[in-house]
Structure formats: C-alpha cells, structure tokens
Coordinates of C-alpha atoms and ligand atoms in Angstrom, one line a residue:
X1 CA 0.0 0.0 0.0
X2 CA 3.0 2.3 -0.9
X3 CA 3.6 3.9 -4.1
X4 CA 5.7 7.3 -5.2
X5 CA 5.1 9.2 -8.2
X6 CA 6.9 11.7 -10.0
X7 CA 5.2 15.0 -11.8
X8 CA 6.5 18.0 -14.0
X9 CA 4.5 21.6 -13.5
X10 CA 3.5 23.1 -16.5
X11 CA 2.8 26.9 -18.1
X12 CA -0.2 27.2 -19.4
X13 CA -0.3 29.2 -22.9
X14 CA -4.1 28.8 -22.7
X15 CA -5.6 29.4 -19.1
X16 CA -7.7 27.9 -17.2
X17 CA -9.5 30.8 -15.3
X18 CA -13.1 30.1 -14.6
X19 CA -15.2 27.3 -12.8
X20 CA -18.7 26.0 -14.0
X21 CA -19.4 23.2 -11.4
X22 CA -17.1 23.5 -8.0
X23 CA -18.4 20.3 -6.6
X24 CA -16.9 18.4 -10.1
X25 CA -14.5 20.6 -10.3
X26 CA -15.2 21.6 -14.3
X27 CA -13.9 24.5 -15.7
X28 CA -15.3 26.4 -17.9
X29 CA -13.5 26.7 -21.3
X30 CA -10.6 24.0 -22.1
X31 CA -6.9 25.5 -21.8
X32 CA -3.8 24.3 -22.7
X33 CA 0.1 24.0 -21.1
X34 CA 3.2 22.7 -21.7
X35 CA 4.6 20.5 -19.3
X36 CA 8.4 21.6 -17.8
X37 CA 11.5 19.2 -17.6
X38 CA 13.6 20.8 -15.3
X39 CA 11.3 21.2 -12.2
X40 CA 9.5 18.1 -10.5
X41 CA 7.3 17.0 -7.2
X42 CA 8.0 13.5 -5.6
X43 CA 5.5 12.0 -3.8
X44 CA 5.0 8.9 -1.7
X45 CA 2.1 7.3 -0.1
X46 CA 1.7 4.6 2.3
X47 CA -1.4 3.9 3.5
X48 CA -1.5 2.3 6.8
X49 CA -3.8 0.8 9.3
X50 CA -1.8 1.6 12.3
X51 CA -1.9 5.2 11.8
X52 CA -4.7 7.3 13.9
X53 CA -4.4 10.9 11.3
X54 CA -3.3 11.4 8.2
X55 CA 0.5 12.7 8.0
X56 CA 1.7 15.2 5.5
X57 CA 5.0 16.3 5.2
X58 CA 6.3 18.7 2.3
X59 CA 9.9 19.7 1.7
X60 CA 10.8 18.0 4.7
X61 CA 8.6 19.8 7.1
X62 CA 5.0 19.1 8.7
X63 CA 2.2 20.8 6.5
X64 CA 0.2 23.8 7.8
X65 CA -3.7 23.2 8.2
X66 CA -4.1 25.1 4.5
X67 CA -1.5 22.5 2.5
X68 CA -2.6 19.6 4.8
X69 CA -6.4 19.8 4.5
X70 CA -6.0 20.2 0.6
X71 CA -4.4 17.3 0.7
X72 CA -6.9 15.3 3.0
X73 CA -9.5 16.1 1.2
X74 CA -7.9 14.7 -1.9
X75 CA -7.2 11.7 0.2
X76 CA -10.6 11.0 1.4
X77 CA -11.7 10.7 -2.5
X78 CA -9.6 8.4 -3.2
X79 CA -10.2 6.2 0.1
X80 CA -13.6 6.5 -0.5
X81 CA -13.4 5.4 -4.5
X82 CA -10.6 2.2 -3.3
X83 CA -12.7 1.9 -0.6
X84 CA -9.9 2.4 1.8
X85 CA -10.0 3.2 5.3
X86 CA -6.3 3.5 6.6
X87 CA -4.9 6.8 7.1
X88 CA -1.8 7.8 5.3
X89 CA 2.2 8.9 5.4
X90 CA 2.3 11.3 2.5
X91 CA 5.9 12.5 1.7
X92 CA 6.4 15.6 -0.6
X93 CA 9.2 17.1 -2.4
X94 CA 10.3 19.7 -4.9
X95 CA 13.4 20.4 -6.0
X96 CA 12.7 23.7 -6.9
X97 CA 11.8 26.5 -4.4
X98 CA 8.3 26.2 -3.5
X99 CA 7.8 29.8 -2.1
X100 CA 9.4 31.2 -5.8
X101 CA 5.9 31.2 -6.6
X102 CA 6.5 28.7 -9.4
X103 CA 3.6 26.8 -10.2
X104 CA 3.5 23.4 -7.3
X105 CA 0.0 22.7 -7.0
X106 CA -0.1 21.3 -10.6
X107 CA 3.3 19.1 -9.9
X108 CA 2.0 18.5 -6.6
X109 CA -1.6 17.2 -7.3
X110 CA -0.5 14.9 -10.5
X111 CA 2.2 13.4 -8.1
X112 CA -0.2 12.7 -5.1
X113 CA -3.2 11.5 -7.8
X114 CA -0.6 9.0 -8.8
X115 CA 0.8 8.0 -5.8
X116 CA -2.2 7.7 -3.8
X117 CA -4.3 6.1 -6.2
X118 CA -1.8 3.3 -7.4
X119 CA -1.0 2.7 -3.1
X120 CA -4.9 2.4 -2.6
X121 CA -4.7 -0.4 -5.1
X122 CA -6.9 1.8 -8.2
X123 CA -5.3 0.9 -11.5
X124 CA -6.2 4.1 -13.3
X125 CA -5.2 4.9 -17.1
X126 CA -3.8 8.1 -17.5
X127 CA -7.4 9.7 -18.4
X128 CA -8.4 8.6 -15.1
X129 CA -5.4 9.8 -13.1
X130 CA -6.5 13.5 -15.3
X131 CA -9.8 13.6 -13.8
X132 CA -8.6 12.3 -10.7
X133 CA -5.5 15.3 -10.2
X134 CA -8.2 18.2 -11.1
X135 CA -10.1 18.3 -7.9
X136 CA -6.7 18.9 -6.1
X137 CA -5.5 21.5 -8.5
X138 CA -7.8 22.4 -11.9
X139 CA -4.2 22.9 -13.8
X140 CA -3.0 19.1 -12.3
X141 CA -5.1 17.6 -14.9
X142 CA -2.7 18.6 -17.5
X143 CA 0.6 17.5 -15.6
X144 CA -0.2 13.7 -16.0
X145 CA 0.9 14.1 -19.4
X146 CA 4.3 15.6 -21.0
X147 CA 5.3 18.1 -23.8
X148 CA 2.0 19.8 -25.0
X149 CA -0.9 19.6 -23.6
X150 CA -4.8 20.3 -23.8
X151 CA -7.2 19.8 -20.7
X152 CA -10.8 19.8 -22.9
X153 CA -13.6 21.4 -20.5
X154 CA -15.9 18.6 -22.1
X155 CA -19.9 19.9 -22.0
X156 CA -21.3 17.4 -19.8
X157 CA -22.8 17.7 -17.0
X158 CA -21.2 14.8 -15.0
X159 CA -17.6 15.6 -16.2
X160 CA -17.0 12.7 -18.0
X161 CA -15.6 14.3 -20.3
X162 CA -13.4 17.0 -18.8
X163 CA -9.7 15.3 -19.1
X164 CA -6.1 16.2 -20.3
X165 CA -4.8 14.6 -23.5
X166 CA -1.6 14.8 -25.0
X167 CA -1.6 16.8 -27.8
X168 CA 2.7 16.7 -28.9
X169 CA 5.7 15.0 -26.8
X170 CA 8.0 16.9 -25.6
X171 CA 10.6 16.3 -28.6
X172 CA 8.1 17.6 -31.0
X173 CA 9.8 21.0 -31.1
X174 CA 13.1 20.7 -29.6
X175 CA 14.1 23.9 -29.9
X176 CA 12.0 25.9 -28.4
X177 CA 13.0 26.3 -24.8
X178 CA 11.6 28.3 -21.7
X179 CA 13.3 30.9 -19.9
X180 CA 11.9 31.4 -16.8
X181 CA 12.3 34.7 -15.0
X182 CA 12.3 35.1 -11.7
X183 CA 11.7 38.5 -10.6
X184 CA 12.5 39.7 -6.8
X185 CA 10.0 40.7 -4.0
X186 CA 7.1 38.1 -5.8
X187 CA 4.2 38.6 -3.7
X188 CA 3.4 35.0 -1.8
X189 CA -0.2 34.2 -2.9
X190 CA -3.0 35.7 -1.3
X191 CA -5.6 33.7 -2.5
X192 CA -5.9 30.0 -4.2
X193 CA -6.5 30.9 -8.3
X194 CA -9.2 28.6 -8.0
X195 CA -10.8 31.1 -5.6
X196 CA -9.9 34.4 -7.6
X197 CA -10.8 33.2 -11.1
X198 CA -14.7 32.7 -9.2
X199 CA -13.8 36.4 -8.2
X200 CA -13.6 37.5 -12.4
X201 CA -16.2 35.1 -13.7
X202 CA -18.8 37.0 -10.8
X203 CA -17.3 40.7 -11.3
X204 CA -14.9 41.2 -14.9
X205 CA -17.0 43.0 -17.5
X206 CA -14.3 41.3 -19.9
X207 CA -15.1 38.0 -18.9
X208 CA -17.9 36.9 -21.3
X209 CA -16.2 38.1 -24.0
X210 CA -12.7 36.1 -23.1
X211 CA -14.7 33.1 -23.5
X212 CA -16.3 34.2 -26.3
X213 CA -12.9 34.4 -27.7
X214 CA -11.3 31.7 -26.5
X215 CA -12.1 28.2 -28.3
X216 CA -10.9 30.1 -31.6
X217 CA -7.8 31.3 -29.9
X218 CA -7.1 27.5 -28.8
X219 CA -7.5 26.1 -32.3
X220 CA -5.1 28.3 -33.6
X221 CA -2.4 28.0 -30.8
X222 CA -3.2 24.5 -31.8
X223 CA -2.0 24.3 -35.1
X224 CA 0.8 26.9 -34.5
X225 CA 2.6 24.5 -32.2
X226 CA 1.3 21.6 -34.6
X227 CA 3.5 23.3 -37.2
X228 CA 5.9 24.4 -34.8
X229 CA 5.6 27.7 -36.3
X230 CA 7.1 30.7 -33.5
X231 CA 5.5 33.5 -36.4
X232 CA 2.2 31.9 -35.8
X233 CA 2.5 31.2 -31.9
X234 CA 4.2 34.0 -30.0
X235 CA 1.7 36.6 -31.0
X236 CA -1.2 34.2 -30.0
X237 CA 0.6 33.3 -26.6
X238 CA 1.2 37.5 -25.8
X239 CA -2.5 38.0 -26.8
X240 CA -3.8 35.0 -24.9
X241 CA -1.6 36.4 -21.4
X242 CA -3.1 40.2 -22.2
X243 CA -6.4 38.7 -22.0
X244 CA -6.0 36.4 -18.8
X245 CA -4.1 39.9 -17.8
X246 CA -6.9 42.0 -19.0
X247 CA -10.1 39.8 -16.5
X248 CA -7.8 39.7 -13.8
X249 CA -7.4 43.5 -13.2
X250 CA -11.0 44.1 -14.1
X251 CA -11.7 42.1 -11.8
X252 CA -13.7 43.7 -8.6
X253 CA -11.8 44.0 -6.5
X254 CA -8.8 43.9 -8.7
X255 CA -6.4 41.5 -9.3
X256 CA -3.1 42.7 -9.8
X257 CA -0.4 39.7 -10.1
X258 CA 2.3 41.7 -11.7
X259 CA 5.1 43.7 -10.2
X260 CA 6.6 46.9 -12.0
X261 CA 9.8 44.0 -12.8
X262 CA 7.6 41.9 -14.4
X263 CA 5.6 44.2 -16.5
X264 CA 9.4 46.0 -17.7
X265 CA 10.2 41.8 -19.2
X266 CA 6.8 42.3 -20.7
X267 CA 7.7 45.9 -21.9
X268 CA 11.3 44.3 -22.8
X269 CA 9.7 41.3 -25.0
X270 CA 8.2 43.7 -27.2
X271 CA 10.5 45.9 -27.9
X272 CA 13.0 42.4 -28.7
X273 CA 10.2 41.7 -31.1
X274 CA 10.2 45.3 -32.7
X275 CA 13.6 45.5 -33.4
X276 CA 13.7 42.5 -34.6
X277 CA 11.3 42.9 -37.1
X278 CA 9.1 39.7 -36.4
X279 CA 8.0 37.4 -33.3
X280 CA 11.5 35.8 -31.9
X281 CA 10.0 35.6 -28.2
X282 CA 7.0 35.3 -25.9
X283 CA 5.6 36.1 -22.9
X284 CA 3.2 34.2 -20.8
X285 CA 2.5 34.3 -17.3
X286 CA -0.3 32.8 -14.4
X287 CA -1.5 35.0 -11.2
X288 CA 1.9 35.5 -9.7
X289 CA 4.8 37.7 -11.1
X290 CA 7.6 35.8 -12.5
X291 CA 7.1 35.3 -16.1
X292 CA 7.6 33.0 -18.6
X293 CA 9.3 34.2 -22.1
X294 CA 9.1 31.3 -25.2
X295 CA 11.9 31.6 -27.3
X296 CA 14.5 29.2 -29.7
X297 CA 17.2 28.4 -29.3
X298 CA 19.1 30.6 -31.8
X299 CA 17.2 33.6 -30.0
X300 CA 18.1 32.3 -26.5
X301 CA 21.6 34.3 -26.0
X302 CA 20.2 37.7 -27.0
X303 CA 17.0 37.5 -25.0
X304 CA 18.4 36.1 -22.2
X305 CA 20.9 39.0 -21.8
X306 CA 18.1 41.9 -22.6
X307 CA 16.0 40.6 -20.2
X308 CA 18.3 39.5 -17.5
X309 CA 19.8 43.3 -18.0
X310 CA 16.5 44.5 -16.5
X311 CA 16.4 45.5 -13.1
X312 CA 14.3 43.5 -10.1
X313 CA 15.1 40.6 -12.2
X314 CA 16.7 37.6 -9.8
X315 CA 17.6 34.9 -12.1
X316 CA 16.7 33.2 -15.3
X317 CA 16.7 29.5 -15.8
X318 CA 16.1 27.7 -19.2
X319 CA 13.2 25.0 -19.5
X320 CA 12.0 23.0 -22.0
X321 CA 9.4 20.8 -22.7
X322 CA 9.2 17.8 -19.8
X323 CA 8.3 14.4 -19.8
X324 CA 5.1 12.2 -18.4
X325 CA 4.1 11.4 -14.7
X326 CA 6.3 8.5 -14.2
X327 CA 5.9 6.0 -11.6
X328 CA 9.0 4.6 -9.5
X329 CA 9.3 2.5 -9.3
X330 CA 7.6 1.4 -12.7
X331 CA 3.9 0.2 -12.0
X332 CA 3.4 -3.5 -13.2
X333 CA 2.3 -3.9 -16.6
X334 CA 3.1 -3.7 -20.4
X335 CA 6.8 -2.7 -20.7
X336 CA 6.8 -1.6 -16.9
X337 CA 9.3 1.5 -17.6
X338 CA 7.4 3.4 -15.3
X339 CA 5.9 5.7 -17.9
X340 CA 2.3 6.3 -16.8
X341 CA 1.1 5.7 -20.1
X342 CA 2.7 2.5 -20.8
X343 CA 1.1 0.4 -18.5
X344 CA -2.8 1.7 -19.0
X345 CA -5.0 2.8 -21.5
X346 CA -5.2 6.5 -22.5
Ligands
DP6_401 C1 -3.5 31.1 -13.9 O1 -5.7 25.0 -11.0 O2 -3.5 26.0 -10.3 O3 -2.3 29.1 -13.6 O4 -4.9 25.0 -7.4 O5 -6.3 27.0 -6.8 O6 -3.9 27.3 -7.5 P1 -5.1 26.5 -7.6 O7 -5.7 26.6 -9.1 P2 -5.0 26.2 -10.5 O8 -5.2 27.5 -11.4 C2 -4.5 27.7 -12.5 C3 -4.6 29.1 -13.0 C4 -3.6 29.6 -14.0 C5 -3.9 29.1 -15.4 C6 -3.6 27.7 -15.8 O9 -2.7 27.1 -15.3 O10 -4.3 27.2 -16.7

C-alpha cells in the first residue's frame, strides 16, 4: 500500500480561469500547457492501518492546516473510490523552491493522484489519473501528461468528459525552450487561483467576451505548435496572457499579479520583437509575477541577456518541454518503464 510518483508543473499558454461546477471541479473553457523538464514534485504514499491521522509532510517539514487539509481532502476521495480506510504517510518534495511562486499545485496534485491512487490499489489509465488530479489542482489535470498539452472542459454535465490529452511529446519541437524569470519581492499568494478566477467570472466586465474568444484562440495556438511555427504562436501566446491579464485587473476587486519588474520583461519582449522585425519571443505568465518568455534556441543568447539586464530581475533559468508522470518505481504492466502511459489505457 506504498507507491511514489513523480510530476513536472506546467505553463499554461491557454488558461484555465473560470469554474462551471465546483463540486466536479469543471472549468469552464478547455486551456492548454506545456509540461516543464527541469522542475518536479516527488510523492510517496503509504497507506497504513496503524496510523490514527493522516501525515503530510512537504519539503521536509510538517504541512500547515491550509496544504494539509487540501491534501486530505484529496485523500478522502480516493479512500472512498478504493474503498480504503487507513490513514496515510504522504511525503512531498520539490526540487525547486516552492515559495518562488512557481507553479507546485499542478506538480503536486499529478504526483499525489498517482501516488495515492496506485497505493490504494486503483489501476487508473492516464485519463483517469486526469480527472482524478483536477479536484486537487484544476491545472494538475494537465501534468499527468508531458510536452504539450490540452485539458478539454468537455460539455457534460457529470464531467465525463473533462480530461487532459496529450496533444505533442515533448521532442516535437526541440528547440524551443523556456526561460523562466524570476523576478525579486514576488508577492506569496494571497488567494488560491481557483478562488480568484470565481472572483472575475462574478465581477470582470471582460469575462464573457474572453470566452467568447477563446475556443478560436485554442485552435489556432493548436495548429501553430502543430506546425511548430514561432510566427504563428508567440503573438497568440502575448495576446492570450493580455487577456487572462486584462479579466484579472478588471476584476472587482482587482487582481493585480504583476510587479513593475515583471511588466518591464513584458515591456522588454516587445521591444526584442520590434527590433527584430518579427515574433523571436514570448511572454506568458499565471496569477503570480515571474514570467515566462518562449523563445529558440538561436534567440536564447540575446534574450536572455536583454531581459536579465532589467532591473528587479533575480535569475533566469532555461526549460524545455518535460516528460510524463512517471511511476517509480515502474507500475506493473506492459513494458513496466514506469511511464504512466505504458502500462494503462489512454
Ligand atoms: C492562472 O488550477 O492551479 O495558472 O490550485 O487553486 O492554484 P489552484 O488553481 P490552479 O489554477 C491555474 C490558474 C492559472 C492558469 C492555468 O494554469 O491554466
């Protein structure tokens, strides 16, 4: 009744922002994220009938009640689906920072949907393990998979078709890399982002119109990375993050993610773009203030050193696109590498 589980965060270049059923956690319009390689949450579970609570222990240290209850409540589902009463050890870690304000819950939900469903004894497929990760963290769902990714809101009711698929691996476009920047004084979150976004679906006069918007805007992103085509891409990407950016501060009361660092890399992308004379980067961000800047890899030298010239800026680290959830070790089956994906059923 022990099993560990290893997950990759992911950007998002479509966002999820918007709920339509809290109780089955469904979003309301599908987004879509590509995985990262370099960061990753380990997580083991061992359920165990000697325990009297539930233990939770992240980066070493004993969870506060906020971490800890997310995580027993995510617990509880799956006891109650395996039918599984024993409380459980669950062991945490990233190995990246997790107050930098890069993105955990997604690592950290696809981990513990793995490891707590394969050590309650389910045998999901890596569609179940999607819908499974989402009512921990909605942006989970797409972390099961690697390389590119699109969560599809589905349109019925019961969710049963509201999962991640795998849209490209990771070496589908290998030059196009990630740098990450990390901008200094990044407030620490205020407020969950699946309790904000119900803040601009209630309140943004822009909302409606996002949505409106937004299937089109996925199709195209779509095919741009389909035809791994940066001319095509990193203006959808910039205009995809101005809207997110755009239903965020209109939201009442406002919602202002950015710091004046950030919003200079933004300011600096564009001006990289307009000198250039076409797209050679892009920016993307979620609700925190570091930002994410798409680039290739004959771009990376000259982008990295405008935007690491900028001042606030702490570091910059180069991503690229990441692999699968993988199991360790490897759950029984086909092959047995580990891969989620080759031992179940899509
Ligand atoms: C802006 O699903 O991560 O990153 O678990 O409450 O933090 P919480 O919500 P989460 O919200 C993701 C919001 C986003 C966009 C995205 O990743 O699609």
């Amino acid at each position: 009744m022990q099993a560990t589980c290893e997950a990759h965060p992911n950007i998002a270049l479509v966002k999820y922002w918007g709920v339509r059923d809290p109780e089955r956690a469904l979003p309301f319009n599908s987004s879509l994220s590509v995985t990262l390689d370099r960061f990753r949450t380990r997580t083991t579970v061992r359920f165990d009938p000697s325990l009297k609570a539930d233990r939770v222990v992240l980066n070493g240290t004993e969870a506060g009640p906020g971490p800890r209850d997310g995580v027993v409540r995510f617990l509880d589902r799956v006891r109650s689906t395996a039918r599984v009463n024993a409380f459980a050890d669950v062991d945490s870690d990233n190995n990246f920072p997790t107050a930098t304000g890069l993105a955990s819950s997604a690592s950290g939900f696809a981990a513990l949907a793995g490891a707590a469903s394969a050590a309650a004894g389910l045998a999901l497929s890596d569609r179940e393990l999607s819908r499974l990760a989402r009512f921990g963290s909605g942006s989970a769902a797409r972390s099961v998979f690697g390389g590119f990714v699109e969560w599809r809101a589905g349109t019925r009711a019961d969710g049963s078709d509201c999962y991640a698929v795998p849209l490209y691996p990771a070496r589908h476009w290998p030059s196009l890399v990630d740098l990450v920047v990390l901008v200094e004084g990044a407030p620490v979150k205020a407020m969950r982002s699946s309790e904000a976004m119900q803040w601009t679906v209630r309140s943004s006069p822009q909302y409606a119109r996002r949505q409106a918007e937004l299937p089109a805007r996925l199709a195209k992103i779509r095919r741009a990375i389909g035809a791994r085509d940066p001319d095509r891409l990193f203006p959808l990407v910039m205009e995809e993050c101005d809207s997110f950016r755009e239903v965020c501060e209109t939201t009442v009361p406002s919602l202002d993610y950015l710091t004046p660092t950030s919003r200079a890399v933004l300011a600096g992308v564009r001006e990289l773009n307009r000198k250039a004379g076409r797209p050679v980067a892009a920016y993307t961000h979620d609700a925190g203030a570091h930002v994410h800047v798409f680039t290739l890899d004959r771009h990376l030298g000259r982008v990295r050193s405008r935007l690491a010239g900028i001042p606030g800026v702490e570091r910059t680290l180069t991503v690229r696109p990441g692999p699968d959830l993988l199991f360790a070790p490897p759950r029984p089956g086909p092959g047995g590498r580990g891969r989620a994906r080759s031992s179940g059923s899509r």
